[in-house]
PDB file of C-alpha atoms in Angstrom:
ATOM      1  CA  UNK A   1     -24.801  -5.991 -36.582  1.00 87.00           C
ATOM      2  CA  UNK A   2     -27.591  -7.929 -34.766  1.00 94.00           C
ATOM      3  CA  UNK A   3     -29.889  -6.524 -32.363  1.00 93.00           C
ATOM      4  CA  UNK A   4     -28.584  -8.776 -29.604  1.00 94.00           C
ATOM      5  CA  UNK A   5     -25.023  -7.582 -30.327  1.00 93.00           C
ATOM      6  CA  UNK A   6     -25.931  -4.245 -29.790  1.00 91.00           C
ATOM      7  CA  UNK A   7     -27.740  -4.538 -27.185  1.00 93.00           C
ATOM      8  CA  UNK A   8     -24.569  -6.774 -25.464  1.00 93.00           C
ATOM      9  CA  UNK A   9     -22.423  -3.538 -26.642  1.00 94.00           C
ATOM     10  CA  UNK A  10     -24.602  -1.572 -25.217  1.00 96.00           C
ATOM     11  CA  UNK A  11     -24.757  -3.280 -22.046  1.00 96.00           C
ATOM     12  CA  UNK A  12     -21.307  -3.409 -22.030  1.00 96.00           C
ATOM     13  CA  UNK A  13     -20.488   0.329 -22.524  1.00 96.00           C
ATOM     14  CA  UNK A  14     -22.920   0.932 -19.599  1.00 97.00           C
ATOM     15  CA  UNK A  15     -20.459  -1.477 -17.293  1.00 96.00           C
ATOM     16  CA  UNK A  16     -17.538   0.774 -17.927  1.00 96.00           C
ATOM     17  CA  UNK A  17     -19.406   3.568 -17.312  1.00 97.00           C
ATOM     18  CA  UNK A  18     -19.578   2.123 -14.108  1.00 96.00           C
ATOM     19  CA  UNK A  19     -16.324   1.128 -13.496  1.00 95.00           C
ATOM     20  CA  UNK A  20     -15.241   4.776 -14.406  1.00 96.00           C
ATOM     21  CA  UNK A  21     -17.512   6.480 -12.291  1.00 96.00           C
ATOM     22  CA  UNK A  22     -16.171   4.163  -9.717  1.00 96.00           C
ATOM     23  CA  UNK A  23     -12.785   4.782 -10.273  1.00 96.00           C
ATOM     24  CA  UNK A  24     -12.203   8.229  -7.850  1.00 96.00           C
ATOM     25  CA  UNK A  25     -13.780   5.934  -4.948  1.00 96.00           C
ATOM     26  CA  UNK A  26     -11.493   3.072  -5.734  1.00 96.00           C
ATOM     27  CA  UNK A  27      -8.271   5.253  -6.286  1.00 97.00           C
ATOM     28  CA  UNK A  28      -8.932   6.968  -2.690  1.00 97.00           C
ATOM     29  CA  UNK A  29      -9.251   3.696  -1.288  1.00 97.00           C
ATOM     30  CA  UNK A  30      -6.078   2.388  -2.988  1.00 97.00           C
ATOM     31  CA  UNK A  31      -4.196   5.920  -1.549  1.00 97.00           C
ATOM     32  CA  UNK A  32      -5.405   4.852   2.429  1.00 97.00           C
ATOM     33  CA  UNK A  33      -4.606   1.474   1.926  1.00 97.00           C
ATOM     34  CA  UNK A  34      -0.326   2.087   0.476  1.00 96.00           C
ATOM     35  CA  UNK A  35      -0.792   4.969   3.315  1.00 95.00           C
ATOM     36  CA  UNK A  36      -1.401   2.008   6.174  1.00 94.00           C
ATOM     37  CA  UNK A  37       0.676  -0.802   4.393  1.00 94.00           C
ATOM     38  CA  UNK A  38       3.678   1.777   4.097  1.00 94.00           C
ATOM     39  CA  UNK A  39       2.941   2.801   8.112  1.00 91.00           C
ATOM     40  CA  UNK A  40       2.802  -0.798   9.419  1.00 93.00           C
ATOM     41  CA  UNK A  41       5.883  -1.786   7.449  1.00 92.00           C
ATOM     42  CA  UNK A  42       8.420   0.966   8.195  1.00 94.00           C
ATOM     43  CA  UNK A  43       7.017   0.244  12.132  1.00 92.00           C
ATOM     44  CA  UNK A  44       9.098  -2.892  12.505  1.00 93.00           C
ATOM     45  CA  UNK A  45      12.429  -1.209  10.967  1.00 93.00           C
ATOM     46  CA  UNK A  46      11.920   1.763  13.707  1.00 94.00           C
ATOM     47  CA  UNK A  47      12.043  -0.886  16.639  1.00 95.00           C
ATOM     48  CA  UNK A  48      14.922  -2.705  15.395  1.00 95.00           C
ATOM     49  CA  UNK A  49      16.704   0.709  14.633  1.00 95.00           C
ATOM     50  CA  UNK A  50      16.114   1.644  18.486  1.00 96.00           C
ATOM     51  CA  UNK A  51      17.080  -1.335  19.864  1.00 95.00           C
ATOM     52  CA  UNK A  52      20.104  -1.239  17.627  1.00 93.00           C
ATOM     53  CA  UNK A  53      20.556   2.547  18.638  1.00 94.00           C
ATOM     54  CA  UNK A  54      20.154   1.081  22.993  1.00 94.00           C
ATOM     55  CA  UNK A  55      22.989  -1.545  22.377  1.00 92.00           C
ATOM     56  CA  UNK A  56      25.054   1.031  20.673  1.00 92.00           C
ATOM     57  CA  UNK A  57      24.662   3.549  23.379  1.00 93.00           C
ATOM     58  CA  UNK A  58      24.974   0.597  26.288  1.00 94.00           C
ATOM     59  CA  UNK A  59      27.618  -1.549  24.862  1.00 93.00           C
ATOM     60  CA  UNK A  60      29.415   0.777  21.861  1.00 90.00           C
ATOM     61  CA  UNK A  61      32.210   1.581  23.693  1.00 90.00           C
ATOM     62  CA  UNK A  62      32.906  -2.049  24.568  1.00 91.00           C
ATOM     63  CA  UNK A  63      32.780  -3.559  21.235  1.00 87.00           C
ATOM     64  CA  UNK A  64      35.701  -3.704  18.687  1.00 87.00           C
ATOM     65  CA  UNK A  65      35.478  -1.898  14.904  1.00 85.00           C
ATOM     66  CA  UNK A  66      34.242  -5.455  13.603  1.00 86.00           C
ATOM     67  CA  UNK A  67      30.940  -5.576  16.142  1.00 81.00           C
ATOM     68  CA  UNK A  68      29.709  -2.297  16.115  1.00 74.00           C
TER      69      UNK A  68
END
């Protein structure tokens, strides 16, 4: 093995050093971000569910089997 393939190893082995010392940071980062996706999606689903819930309670009892 060359001296300039070693030293690329080398180099290279001190990258993924890196990348695992990184990888805590990264991980927390990834656990905030699913926390804030999951939030913002289930938001829309909660309006729709209480608007459906307000045109059940105002118009429920004058719909048929098929419309509610």
């Amino acid at each position: 093995m060359t001296e300039q393939e070693i030293s690329d190893l080398q180099t290279e082995l001190q990258e993924l050093r890196q990348q695992l010392a990184d990888l805590p940071a990264r991980q927390e980062e990834m656990e905030q971000f699913a926390y804030v996706a999951s939030h913002d999606l289930k938001e829309p689903l909660r309006i729709v569910a209480n608007y459906l819930g307000l045109l059940n309670r105002r118009y429920g009892p004058q719909l048929d089997d098929t419309a509610r």
